PDB file of C-alpha atoms in Angstrom:
ATOM      1  CA  MET N 127    -148.833-258.840 -54.552  1.00  0.00           C
ATOM      2  CA  SER N 128    -146.564-257.859 -51.650  1.00  0.00           C
ATOM      3  CA  ARG N 129    -146.058-258.795 -48.046  1.00  0.00           C
ATOM      4  CA  VAL N 130    -146.905-255.508 -46.307  1.00  0.00           C
ATOM      5  CA  LEU N 131    -146.160-254.829 -42.609  1.00  0.00           C
ATOM      6  CA  VAL N 132    -147.850-251.925 -40.902  1.00  0.00           C
ATOM      7  CA  ILE N 133    -146.413-250.679 -37.571  1.00  0.00           C
ATOM      8  CA  GLY N 134    -149.193-249.171 -35.507  1.00  0.00           C
ATOM      9  CA  GLY N 135    -151.883-250.893 -37.530  1.00  0.00           C
ATOM     10  CA  SER N 136    -154.652-250.670 -34.938  1.00  0.00           C
ATOM     11  CA  GLY N 137    -154.630-246.824 -34.840  1.00  0.00           C
ATOM     12  CA  HIS N 138    -156.482-244.071 -36.704  1.00  0.00           C
ATOM     13  CA  ILE N 139    -154.884-244.640 -40.114  1.00  0.00           C
ATOM     14  CA  GLY N 140    -154.387-248.383 -39.889  1.00  0.00           C
ATOM     15  CA  THR N 141    -158.060-249.019 -39.267  1.00  0.00           C
ATOM     16  CA  TYR N 142    -158.720-247.851 -42.836  1.00  0.00           C
ATOM     17  CA  LEU N 143    -155.381-248.858 -44.415  1.00  0.00           C
ATOM     18  CA  ILE N 144    -155.165-252.490 -43.435  1.00  0.00           C
ATOM     19  CA  PRO N 145    -158.526-253.693 -44.811  1.00  0.00           C
ATOM     20  CA  SER N 146    -157.811-251.849 -48.061  1.00  0.00           C
ATOM     21  CA  LEU N 147    -154.451-253.554 -48.392  1.00  0.00           C
ATOM     22  CA  VAL N 148    -156.092-256.942 -47.834  1.00  0.00           C
ATOM     23  CA  GLU N 149    -158.762-256.164 -50.436  1.00  0.00           C
ATOM     24  CA  GLN N 150    -156.033-255.326 -52.963  1.00  0.00           C
ATOM     25  CA  GLY N 151    -154.585-258.831 -52.492  1.00  0.00           C
ATOM     26  CA  HIS N 152    -151.552-258.036 -50.293  1.00  0.00           C
ATOM     27  CA  GLU N 153    -150.417-260.303 -47.498  1.00  0.00           C
ATOM     28  CA  VAL N 154    -150.754-258.024 -44.467  1.00  0.00           C
ATOM     29  CA  LEU N 155    -149.123-258.000 -41.051  1.00  0.00           C
ATOM     30  CA  SER N 156    -150.296-255.588 -38.392  1.00  0.00           C
ATOM     31  CA  VAL N 157    -147.793-254.813 -35.642  1.00  0.00           C
ATOM     32  CA  SER N 158    -149.060-253.202 -32.406  1.00  0.00           C
ATOM     33  CA  ARG N 159    -149.129-253.697 -28.658  1.00  0.00           C
ATOM     34  CA  GLY N 160    -152.530-255.269 -29.153  1.00  0.00           C
ATOM     35  CA  GLN N 161    -154.293-252.763 -26.859  1.00  0.00           C
ATOM     36  CA  ALA N 162    -156.072-250.310 -29.168  1.00  0.00           C
ATOM     37  CA  LYS N 163    -159.678-250.738 -30.298  1.00  0.00           C
ATOM     38  CA  ARG N 164    -160.185-250.225 -34.010  1.00  0.00           C
ATOM     39  CA  TYR N 165    -162.450-247.332 -35.007  1.00  0.00           C
ATOM     40  CA  SER N 166    -164.145-249.110 -37.882  1.00  0.00           C
ATOM     41  CA  GLU N 167    -164.611-252.761 -38.701  1.00  0.00           C
ATOM     42  CA  ASN N 168    -164.253-254.828 -41.832  1.00  0.00           C
ATOM     43  CA  GLN N 169    -164.182-258.174 -40.078  1.00  0.00           C
ATOM     44  CA  ALA N 170    -163.790-260.248 -43.187  1.00  0.00           C
ATOM     45  CA  ALA N 171    -160.595-258.336 -44.088  1.00  0.00           C
ATOM     46  CA  TRP N 172    -159.254-258.259 -40.550  1.00  0.00           C
ATOM     47  CA  ASP N 173    -159.663-262.042 -40.288  1.00  0.00           C
ATOM     48  CA  ARG N 174    -157.081-262.334 -43.044  1.00  0.00           C
ATOM     49  CA  VAL N 175    -154.507-260.123 -41.263  1.00  0.00           C
ATOM     50  CA  GLN N 176    -151.597-261.561 -39.321  1.00  0.00           C
ATOM     51  CA  GLN N 177    -151.626-259.780 -35.959  1.00  0.00           C
ATOM     52  CA  VAL N 178    -148.173-259.407 -34.458  1.00  0.00           C
ATOM     53  CA  VAL N 179    -148.009-258.173 -30.858  1.00  0.00           C
ATOM     54  CA  ILE N 180    -144.814-256.226 -30.217  1.00  0.00           C
ATOM     55  CA  ASP N 181    -144.216-253.489 -27.673  1.00  0.00           C
ATOM     56  CA  ARG N 182    -142.068-251.095 -29.650  1.00  0.00           C
ATOM     57  CA  VAL N 183    -140.868-249.072 -26.678  1.00  0.00           C
ATOM     58  CA  ALA N 184    -139.781-252.169 -24.764  1.00  0.00           C
ATOM     59  CA  GLU N 185    -138.108-253.738 -27.786  1.00  0.00           C
ATOM     60  CA  GLU N 186    -136.287-250.535 -28.656  1.00  0.00           C
ATOM     61  CA  ALA N 187    -134.971-250.325 -25.114  1.00  0.00           C
ATOM     62  CA  HIS N 188    -133.376-253.711 -25.650  1.00  0.00           C
ATOM     63  CA  GLY N 189    -132.169-252.804 -29.158  1.00  0.00           C
ATOM     64  CA  THR N 190    -134.240-255.600 -30.737  1.00  0.00           C
ATOM     65  CA  PHE N 191    -137.183-253.906 -32.482  1.00  0.00           C
ATOM     66  CA  GLY N 192    -135.574-253.550 -35.889  1.00  0.00           C
ATOM     67  CA  ARG N 193    -134.449-257.150 -35.886  1.00  0.00           C
ATOM     68  CA  ARG N 194    -137.931-258.340 -34.888  1.00  0.00           C
ATOM     69  CA  ILE N 195    -139.423-256.443 -37.826  1.00  0.00           C
ATOM     70  CA  ALA N 196    -136.804-257.714 -40.319  1.00  0.00           C
ATOM     71  CA  GLU N 197    -137.355-261.297 -39.181  1.00  0.00           C
ATOM     72  CA  LEU N 198    -140.969-261.039 -40.369  1.00  0.00           C
ATOM     73  CA  GLU N 199    -139.537-260.657 -43.935  1.00  0.00           C
ATOM     74  CA  PRO N 200    -141.803-257.831 -45.252  1.00  0.00           C
ATOM     75  CA  ASP N 201    -141.518-256.463 -48.764  1.00  0.00           C
ATOM     76  CA  ILE N 202    -143.059-253.142 -47.712  1.00  0.00           C
ATOM     77  CA  VAL N 203    -143.025-251.489 -44.281  1.00  0.00           C
ATOM     78  CA  VAL N 204    -145.405-248.689 -43.307  1.00  0.00           C
ATOM     79  CA  ASP N 205    -144.291-247.051 -40.047  1.00  0.00           C
ATOM     80  CA  LEU N 206    -147.164-245.006 -38.553  1.00  0.00           C
ATOM     81  CA  ILE N 207    -145.720-244.489 -35.028  1.00  0.00           C
ATOM     82  CA  SER N 208    -142.082-243.324 -35.083  1.00  0.00           C
ATOM     83  CA  PHE N 209    -141.567-240.120 -33.149  1.00  0.00           C
ATOM     84  CA  ASP N 210    -137.848-239.556 -32.978  1.00  0.00           C
ATOM     85  CA  LEU N 211    -134.779-240.009 -35.242  1.00  0.00           C
ATOM     86  CA  SER N 212    -133.006-242.717 -33.268  1.00  0.00           C
ATOM     87  CA  SER N 213    -136.114-244.945 -33.489  1.00  0.00           C
ATOM     88  CA  THR N 214    -136.282-244.621 -37.242  1.00  0.00           C
ATOM     89  CA  GLN N 215    -132.490-245.015 -37.664  1.00  0.00           C
ATOM     90  CA  ALA N 216    -132.450-248.307 -35.770  1.00  0.00           C
ATOM     91  CA  LEU N 217    -135.381-249.666 -37.835  1.00  0.00           C
ATOM     92  CA  VAL N 218    -133.884-248.527 -41.148  1.00  0.00           C
ATOM     93  CA  ASP N 219    -130.487-250.048 -40.332  1.00  0.00           C
ATOM     94  CA  ALA N 220    -132.185-253.403 -39.753  1.00  0.00           C
ATOM     95  CA  LEU N 221    -134.130-253.138 -43.016  1.00  0.00           C
ATOM     96  CA  ARG N 222    -131.329-252.059 -45.392  1.00  0.00           C
ATOM     97  CA  GLY N 223    -131.285-254.299 -48.428  1.00  0.00           C
ATOM     98  CA  GLU N 224    -134.315-256.204 -47.094  1.00  0.00           C
ATOM     99  CA  VAL N 225    -137.350-254.146 -48.186  1.00  0.00           C
ATOM    100  CA  GLU N 226    -138.667-252.736 -51.450  1.00  0.00           C
ATOM    101  CA  HIS N 227    -140.407-249.747 -49.896  1.00  0.00           C
ATOM    102  CA  PHE N 228    -140.452-247.990 -46.540  1.00  0.00           C
ATOM    103  CA  LEU N 229    -143.189-245.454 -45.898  1.00  0.00           C
ATOM    104  CA  HIS N 230    -142.741-243.107 -42.903  1.00  0.00           C
ATOM    105  CA  CYS N 231    -145.607-241.177 -41.302  1.00  0.00           C
ATOM    106  CA  SER N 232    -144.386-237.665 -40.450  1.00  0.00           C
ATOM    107  CA  SER N 233    -146.500-234.543 -39.790  1.00  0.00           C
ATOM    108  CA  ILE N 234    -147.300-231.109 -41.198  1.00  0.00           C
ATOM    109  CA  TRP N 235    -145.738-229.842 -37.937  1.00  0.00           C
ATOM    110  CA  VAL N 236    -142.309-230.219 -39.539  1.00  0.00           C
ATOM    111  CA  HIS N 237    -143.068-226.920 -41.258  1.00  0.00           C
ATOM    112  CA  GLY N 238    -143.570-224.775 -38.130  1.00  0.00           C
ATOM    113  CA  HIS N 239    -144.420-221.264 -39.406  1.00  0.00           C
ATOM    114  CA  LEU N 240    -144.954-220.822 -43.129  1.00  0.00           C
ATOM    115  CA  GLU N 241    -143.418-218.302 -45.498  1.00  0.00           C
ATOM    116  CA  SER N 242    -146.256-218.599 -48.053  1.00  0.00           C
ATOM    117  CA  VAL N 243    -149.562-220.508 -48.318  1.00  0.00           C
ATOM    118  CA  PRO N 244    -150.640-222.955 -49.391  1.00  0.00           C
ATOM    119  CA  ALA N 245    -147.184-224.323 -48.622  1.00  0.00           C
ATOM    120  CA  THR N 246    -145.522-226.897 -50.831  1.00  0.00           C
ATOM    121  CA  GLU N 247    -143.105-229.686 -49.852  1.00  0.00           C
ATOM    122  CA  ASP N 248    -140.071-227.721 -50.978  1.00  0.00           C
ATOM    123  CA  ALA N 249    -140.741-224.890 -48.510  1.00  0.00           C
ATOM    124  CA  VAL N 250    -138.040-224.228 -45.934  1.00  0.00           C
ATOM    125  CA  LEU N 251    -138.815-226.147 -42.756  1.00  0.00           C
ATOM    126  CA  ASN N 252    -139.109-223.908 -39.758  1.00  0.00           C
ATOM    127  CA  PRO N 253    -140.164-226.355 -37.019  1.00  0.00           C
ATOM    128  CA  PHE N 254    -140.606-225.340 -33.436  1.00  0.00           C
ATOM    129  CA  GLY N 255    -141.633-227.413 -30.429  1.00  0.00           C
ATOM    130  CA  ASP N 256    -140.256-230.794 -29.519  1.00  0.00           C
ATOM    131  CA  TYR N 257    -142.651-232.812 -31.718  1.00  0.00           C
ATOM    132  CA  GLY N 258    -142.140-230.755 -34.885  1.00  0.00           C
ATOM    133  CA  ILE N 259    -138.361-230.554 -34.466  1.00  0.00           C
ATOM    134  CA  LYS N 260    -138.022-234.332 -33.973  1.00  0.00           C
ATOM    135  CA  LYS N 261    -140.238-235.110 -36.944  1.00  0.00           C
ATOM    136  CA  ALA N 262    -138.239-232.712 -39.139  1.00  0.00           C
ATOM    137  CA  GLN N 263    -134.971-234.305 -38.087  1.00  0.00           C
ATOM    138  CA  THR N 264    -136.285-237.717 -39.099  1.00  0.00           C
ATOM    139  CA  ASP N 265    -137.629-236.408 -42.438  1.00  0.00           C
ATOM    140  CA  ARG N 266    -134.329-234.866 -43.414  1.00  0.00           C
ATOM    141  CA  TRP N 267    -132.359-237.967 -42.461  1.00  0.00           C
ATOM    142  CA  LEU N 268    -134.696-240.398 -44.321  1.00  0.00           C
ATOM    143  CA  LEU N 269    -134.714-238.299 -47.513  1.00  0.00           C
ATOM    144  CA  ARG N 270    -130.938-238.107 -47.387  1.00  0.00           C
ATOM    145  CA  GLN N 271    -130.775-241.899 -46.991  1.00  0.00           C
ATOM    146  CA  ALA N 272    -132.978-242.230 -50.087  1.00  0.00           C
ATOM    147  CA  ARG N 273    -130.764-239.890 -52.140  1.00  0.00           C
ATOM    148  CA  LEU N 274    -127.336-241.037 -51.012  1.00  0.00           C
ATOM    149  CA  GLU N 275    -127.811-244.649 -49.924  1.00  0.00           C
ATOM    150  CA  GLN N 276    -130.709-245.669 -52.184  1.00  0.00           C
ATOM    151  CA  PHE N 277    -132.823-246.641 -49.226  1.00  0.00           C
ATOM    152  CA  PRO N 278    -136.422-246.836 -50.645  1.00  0.00           C
ATOM    153  CA  ALA N 279    -138.068-244.321 -48.329  1.00  0.00           C
ATOM    154  CA  THR N 280    -141.223-242.238 -48.832  1.00  0.00           C
ATOM    155  CA  VAL N 281    -142.192-239.584 -46.285  1.00  0.00           C
ATOM    156  CA  PHE N 282    -145.821-238.446 -45.918  1.00  0.00           C
ATOM    157  CA  ARG N 283    -147.045-235.586 -43.698  1.00  0.00           C
ATOM    158  CA  PRO N 284    -150.675-235.809 -42.613  1.00  0.00           C
ATOM    159  CA  GLY N 285    -152.623-232.848 -41.303  1.00  0.00           C
ATOM    160  CA  HIS N 286    -155.009-232.894 -38.342  1.00  0.00           C
ATOM    161  CA  ILE N 287    -156.423-236.385 -38.685  1.00  0.00           C
ATOM    162  CA  VAL N 288    -160.176-236.808 -38.204  1.00  0.00           C
ATOM    163  CA  GLY N 289    -162.773-239.523 -38.633  1.00  0.00           C
ATOM    164  CA  PRO N 290    -165.413-241.408 -36.685  1.00  0.00           C
ATOM    165  CA  GLY N 291    -164.051-242.501 -33.314  1.00  0.00           C
ATOM    166  CA  TRP N 292    -162.384-239.328 -32.101  1.00  0.00           C
ATOM    167  CA  LEU N 293    -163.026-235.600 -31.883  1.00  0.00           C
ATOM    168  CA  PRO N 294    -161.615-233.208 -34.494  1.00  0.00           C
ATOM    169  CA  ILE N 295    -159.480-230.213 -33.669  1.00  0.00           C
ATOM    170  CA  SER N 296    -162.258-227.651 -33.040  1.00  0.00           C
ATOM    171  CA  PRO N 297    -162.690-224.010 -33.983  1.00  0.00           C
ATOM    172  CA  TYR N 298    -160.915-223.276 -30.739  1.00  0.00           C
ATOM    173  CA  GLY N 299    -157.816-224.986 -32.091  1.00  0.00           C
ATOM    174  CA  ASN N 300    -157.998-227.686 -29.448  1.00  0.00           C
ATOM    175  CA  VAL N 301    -159.936-230.850 -28.750  1.00  0.00           C
ATOM    176  CA  ASP N 302    -163.071-229.532 -27.032  1.00  0.00           C
ATOM    177  CA  ALA N 303    -166.452-231.211 -27.256  1.00  0.00           C
ATOM    178  CA  GLU N 304    -168.170-228.356 -25.438  1.00  0.00           C
ATOM    179  CA  VAL N 305    -167.741-225.876 -28.309  1.00  0.00           C
ATOM    180  CA  PHE N 306    -169.670-228.235 -30.628  1.00  0.00           C
ATOM    181  CA  THR N 307    -172.396-228.619 -27.964  1.00  0.00           C
ATOM    182  CA  LEU N 308    -172.694-224.818 -27.767  1.00  0.00           C
ATOM    183  CA  MET N 309    -172.938-224.399 -31.542  1.00  0.00           C
ATOM    184  CA  ALA N 310    -175.486-227.266 -31.729  1.00  0.00           C
ATOM    185  CA  ALA N 311    -177.698-225.270 -29.326  1.00  0.00           C
ATOM    186  CA  GLY N 312    -177.190-221.959 -31.205  1.00  0.00           C
ATOM    187  CA  LYS N 313    -175.408-220.471 -28.176  1.00  0.00           C
ATOM    188  CA  PRO N 314    -172.578-217.932 -28.558  1.00  0.00           C
ATOM    189  CA  ILE N 315    -168.920-218.955 -28.637  1.00  0.00           C
ATOM    190  CA  LYS N 316    -165.780-216.894 -28.308  1.00  0.00           C
ATOM    191  CA  LEU N 317    -162.849-217.226 -30.689  1.00  0.00           C
ATOM    192  CA  PRO N 318    -159.289-215.960 -30.345  1.00  0.00           C
ATOM    193  CA  ASN N 319    -157.977-212.965 -32.347  1.00  0.00           C
ATOM    194  CA  PHE N 320    -159.746-212.349 -35.631  1.00  0.00           C
ATOM    195  CA  GLY N 321    -160.651-216.032 -36.151  1.00  0.00           C
ATOM    196  CA  ALA N 322    -158.427-215.903 -39.230  1.00  0.00           C
ATOM    197  CA  GLU N 323    -155.883-218.560 -38.204  1.00  0.00           C
ATOM    198  CA  THR N 324    -156.172-221.811 -40.171  1.00  0.00           C
ATOM    199  CA  LEU N 325    -156.362-225.525 -39.510  1.00  0.00           C
ATOM    200  CA  HIS N 326    -155.757-228.168 -42.144  1.00  0.00           C
ATOM    201  CA  HIS N 327    -157.637-231.441 -41.445  1.00  0.00           C
ATOM    202  CA  VAL N 328    -157.584-234.718 -43.287  1.00  0.00           C
ATOM    203  CA  HIS N 329    -159.791-237.786 -42.962  1.00  0.00           C
ATOM    204  CA  ALA N 330    -157.903-240.891 -41.823  1.00  0.00           C
ATOM    205  CA  SER N 331    -159.304-242.821 -44.786  1.00  0.00           C
ATOM    206  CA  ASP N 332    -157.703-240.260 -47.138  1.00  0.00           C
ATOM    207  CA  VAL N 333    -154.340-240.758 -45.463  1.00  0.00           C
ATOM    208  CA  ALA N 334    -154.789-244.484 -46.026  1.00  0.00           C
ATOM    209  CA  GLY N 335    -155.692-243.699 -49.623  1.00  0.00           C
ATOM    210  CA  PHE N 336    -152.465-241.799 -50.091  1.00  0.00           C
ATOM    211  CA  ILE N 337    -150.388-244.728 -48.750  1.00  0.00           C
ATOM    212  CA  LEU N 338    -152.100-247.083 -51.189  1.00  0.00           C
ATOM    213  CA  GLN N 339    -151.354-244.754 -54.076  1.00  0.00           C
ATOM    214  CA  ALA N 340    -147.717-244.307 -52.975  1.00  0.00           C
ATOM    215  CA  ILE N 341    -147.307-248.099 -52.946  1.00  0.00           C
ATOM    216  CA  LEU N 342    -148.887-248.356 -56.408  1.00  0.00           C
ATOM    217  CA  ASN N 343    -146.657-245.579 -57.698  1.00  0.00           C
ATOM    218  CA  ARG N 344    -143.512-246.708 -55.923  1.00  0.00           C
ATOM    219  CA  SER N 345    -140.973-245.256 -58.365  1.00  0.00           C
ATOM    220  CA  ALA N 346    -142.652-241.864 -58.251  1.00  0.00           C
ATOM    221  CA  SER N 347    -142.871-241.749 -54.475  1.00  0.00           C
ATOM    222  CA  ILE N 348    -139.508-243.070 -53.260  1.00  0.00           C
ATOM    223  CA  GLY N 349    -137.160-240.315 -52.139  1.00  0.00           C
ATOM    224  CA  GLU N 350    -139.977-237.819 -51.863  1.00  0.00           C
ATOM    225  CA  ALA N 351    -141.978-236.095 -49.145  1.00  0.00           C
ATOM    226  CA  PHE N 352    -145.696-235.367 -49.526  1.00  0.00           C
ATOM    227  CA  ASN N 353    -148.278-233.197 -47.842  1.00  0.00           C
ATOM    228  CA  VAL N 354    -151.322-235.359 -47.101  1.00  0.00           C
ATOM    229  CA  VAL N 355    -154.219-233.085 -46.252  1.00  0.00           C
ATOM    230  CA  SER N 356    -157.707-232.210 -47.601  1.00  0.00           C
ATOM    231  CA  GLU N 357    -158.206-229.894 -50.573  1.00  0.00           C
ATOM    232  CA  GLY N 358    -158.097-226.765 -48.418  1.00  0.00           C
ATOM    233  CA  ALA N 359    -157.564-225.483 -44.893  1.00  0.00           C
ATOM    234  CA  VAL N 360    -160.336-223.784 -42.875  1.00  0.00           C
ATOM    235  CA  SER N 361    -160.134-220.601 -40.827  1.00  0.00           C
ATOM    236  CA  LEU N 362    -161.339-220.754 -37.201  1.00  0.00           C
ATOM    237  CA  ARG N 363    -164.179-218.355 -37.941  1.00  0.00           C
ATOM    238  CA  GLY N 364    -165.171-219.964 -41.235  1.00  0.00           C
ATOM    239  CA  TYR N 365    -165.134-223.381 -39.561  1.00  0.00           C
ATOM    240  CA  ALA N 366    -167.344-222.184 -36.686  1.00  0.00           C
ATOM    241  CA  GLU N 367    -169.802-220.429 -38.987  1.00  0.00           C
ATOM    242  CA  ALA N 368    -170.162-223.523 -41.176  1.00  0.00           C
ATOM    243  CA  MET N 369    -170.841-225.674 -38.127  1.00  0.00           C
ATOM    244  CA  TYR N 370    -173.507-223.342 -36.801  1.00  0.00           C
ATOM    245  CA  ARG N 371    -175.284-223.527 -40.137  1.00  0.00           C
ATOM    246  CA  TRP N 372    -174.919-227.314 -40.242  1.00  0.00           C
ATOM    247  CA  PHE N 373    -176.653-227.430 -36.870  1.00  0.00           C
ATOM    248  CA  GLY N 374    -179.427-225.210 -38.252  1.00  0.00           C
ATOM    249  CA  HIS N 375    -178.477-221.882 -36.599  1.00  0.00           C
ATOM    250  CA  GLU N 376    -177.102-218.506 -37.656  1.00  0.00           C
ATOM    251  CA  PRO N 377    -173.499-218.025 -36.495  1.00  0.00           C
ATOM    252  CA  ASN N 378    -173.093-216.456 -33.065  1.00  0.00           C
ATOM    253  CA  VAL N 379    -169.385-215.679 -32.731  1.00  0.00           C
ATOM    254  CA  GLU N 380    -167.553-213.174 -30.522  1.00  0.00           C
ATOM    255  CA  LEU N 381    -163.881-212.357 -31.007  1.00  0.00           C
ATOM    256  CA  LEU N 382    -161.442-211.788 -28.160  1.00  0.00           C
ATOM    257  CA  SER N 383    -157.704-211.114 -28.010  1.00  0.00           C
ATOM    258  CA  PHE N 384    -155.810-214.281 -27.326  1.00  0.00           C
ATOM    259  CA  ASP N 385    -154.882-213.108 -23.821  1.00  0.00           C
ATOM    260  CA  GLU N 386    -158.532-212.519 -23.050  1.00  0.00           C
ATOM    261  CA  TRP N 387    -159.706-215.687 -24.774  1.00  0.00           C
ATOM    262  CA  ARG N 388    -157.304-217.921 -22.914  1.00  0.00           C
ATOM    263  CA  LYS N 389    -159.054-216.970 -19.654  1.00  0.00           C
ATOM    264  CA  THR N 390    -162.105-218.851 -20.906  1.00  0.00           C
ATOM    265  CA  GLN N 391    -160.047-222.051 -21.216  1.00  0.00           C
ATOM    266  CA  SER N 392    -158.047-224.262 -18.903  1.00  0.00           C
ATOM    267  CA  ASP N 393    -154.295-223.835 -19.087  1.00  0.00           C
ATOM    268  CA  ALA N 394    -153.970-227.138 -20.992  1.00  0.00           C
ATOM    269  CA  GLN N 395    -156.723-226.213 -23.508  1.00  0.00           C
ATOM    270  CA  ALA N 396    -155.224-222.735 -24.094  1.00  0.00           C
ATOM    271  CA  HIS N 397    -151.792-224.216 -24.664  1.00  0.00           C
ATOM    272  CA  HIS N 398    -153.198-226.832 -27.044  1.00  0.00           C
ATOM    273  CA  ALA N 399    -154.963-224.095 -29.024  1.00  0.00           C
ATOM    274  CA  TRP N 400    -151.826-221.957 -29.194  1.00  0.00           C
ATOM    275  CA  GLU N 401    -149.858-224.896 -30.520  1.00  0.00           C
ATOM    276  CA  HIS N 402    -152.235-225.123 -33.474  1.00  0.00           C
ATOM    277  CA  ILE N 403    -153.091-221.525 -34.248  1.00  0.00           C
ATOM    278  CA  SER N 404    -149.510-220.279 -33.884  1.00  0.00           C
ATOM    279  CA  ARG N 405    -148.626-222.563 -36.803  1.00  0.00           C
ATOM    280  CA  SER N 406    -151.795-221.661 -38.768  1.00  0.00           C
ATOM    281  CA  HIS N 407    -151.136-224.334 -41.431  1.00  0.00           C
ATOM    282  CA  SER N 408    -152.357-224.439 -44.983  1.00  0.00           C
ATOM    283  CA  PHE N 409    -150.841-226.817 -47.558  1.00  0.00           C
ATOM    284  CA  SER N 410    -150.860-227.720 -51.229  1.00  0.00           C
ATOM    285  CA  ILE N 411    -151.476-231.296 -52.360  1.00  0.00           C
ATOM    286  CA  GLY N 412    -150.393-230.575 -55.914  1.00  0.00           C
ATOM    287  CA  LYS N 413    -147.308-232.786 -55.699  1.00  0.00           C
ATOM    288  CA  ALA N 414    -149.230-235.742 -54.359  1.00  0.00           C
ATOM    289  CA  ARG N 415    -151.786-235.271 -57.125  1.00  0.00           C
ATOM    290  CA  ARG N 416    -149.184-235.230 -59.851  1.00  0.00           C
ATOM    291  CA  ARG N 417    -146.871-237.978 -58.687  1.00  0.00           C
ATOM    292  CA  VAL N 418    -149.167-240.563 -57.100  1.00  0.00           C
ATOM    293  CA  GLU N 419    -152.654-239.450 -58.162  1.00  0.00           C
ATOM    294  CA  TYR N 420    -153.756-238.674 -54.614  1.00  0.00           C
ATOM    295  CA  ARG N 421    -157.443-237.645 -54.627  1.00  0.00           C
ATOM    296  CA  PRO N 422    -158.853-237.025 -51.165  1.00  0.00           C
ATOM    297  CA  ARG N 423    -162.523-237.954 -50.882  1.00  0.00           C
ATOM    298  CA  TYR N 424    -163.301-235.527 -48.046  1.00  0.00           C
ATOM    299  CA  THR N 425    -162.982-231.763 -47.737  1.00  0.00           C
ATOM    300  CA  SER N 426    -161.968-230.545 -44.272  1.00  0.00           C
ATOM    301  CA  LEU N 427    -165.558-229.716 -43.344  1.00  0.00           C
ATOM    302  CA  GLU N 428    -166.940-233.001 -44.667  1.00  0.00           C
ATOM    303  CA  ALA N 429    -164.455-234.934 -42.605  1.00  0.00           C
ATOM    304  CA  ILE N 430    -165.159-232.837 -39.532  1.00  0.00           C
ATOM    305  CA  LYS N 431    -168.946-233.202 -39.903  1.00  0.00           C
ATOM    306  CA  GLU N 432    -168.659-236.982 -40.122  1.00  0.00           C
ATOM    307  CA  SER N 433    -166.561-237.026 -36.934  1.00  0.00           C
ATOM    308  CA  VAL N 434    -168.972-234.744 -35.108  1.00  0.00           C
ATOM    309  CA  ALA N 435    -172.008-236.790 -36.195  1.00  0.00           C
ATOM    310  CA  ALA N 436    -170.320-239.895 -34.833  1.00  0.00           C
ATOM    311  CA  ALA N 437    -169.506-238.074 -31.523  1.00  0.00           C
ATOM    312  CA  ILE N 438    -173.158-237.018 -31.222  1.00  0.00           C
ATOM    313  CA  ALA N 439    -174.210-240.618 -31.663  1.00  0.00           C
ATOM    314  CA  ARG N 440    -171.766-241.715 -28.941  1.00  0.00           C
ATOM    315  CA  GLY N 441    -173.032-238.971 -26.612  1.00  0.00           C
ATOM    316  CA  ASP N 442    -169.727-237.080 -26.491  1.00  0.00           C
ATOM    317  CA  ILE N 443    -171.411-234.017 -28.070  1.00  0.00           C
ATOM    318  CA  HIS N 444    -174.941-233.030 -27.053  1.00  0.00           C
ATOM    319  CA  SER N 445    -177.264-231.860 -29.825  1.00  0.00           C
ATOM    320  CA  PRO N 446    -180.913-230.945 -29.413  1.00  0.00           C
TER     321      PRO N 446
END
């Protein structure tokens, strides 16, 4: 088996990925600042993980992060927390000729607006907003390095990540516990526009599952980008109606124009919603199915319901 180093191992994806890597027999190193609390526990597996405390931001400021990672002598590196091109370039330059596989966590936001749905990986990228543009720049550069320089990179693009431990993007298109509390009580909610915009969630354990499959199918994944989402996106209205029924109520939804709807939200919440519904993402996982046998366990709604149930248990969402 391989020596696998995961950067950002204590976060959403790492909390599922790292125990699975251990159980498959890999030697695993988890690199983080050591501050995050894991969302789920498999203590027997975590006890076998080498925890490496490195502050990436501080090390990058000194130009030493890539060297620190290379000195740990990994065979495989999974980078879950790179957010701009220069960060990835410095790391890749330190790892050239030193690793067998480099897996980079990107985002569906590299796509921006879509020409057709469900979108495939070969769709033209139309990113907008700082986050999406930076992620797209990194994707393009990494894939070019794989083609022209034989750097063993795989790019994967998760959707809206959900799972126990944090709230899902809601039918409002933002992170709002109150909308779930209202639906749990059967009270009316207001949605923007026609409620036809879409969100594409994915359970964190399914993202981890993709990474495991990409490592197992290394030759089929290197040099490629993959959408990593659930089987299908959900519309805002369909999402809300399904949640009402899950709570045992008939749907009680009113539709408003976005300009009217935003008055019901704080400025920050309205902007967060606009960021999601203006993109209205919906993606195909056909390529990931064919090349690495990716099989997500959760539909969008199944993943959302598990997250909401955990939030109710924590007291973040109130349900009669």
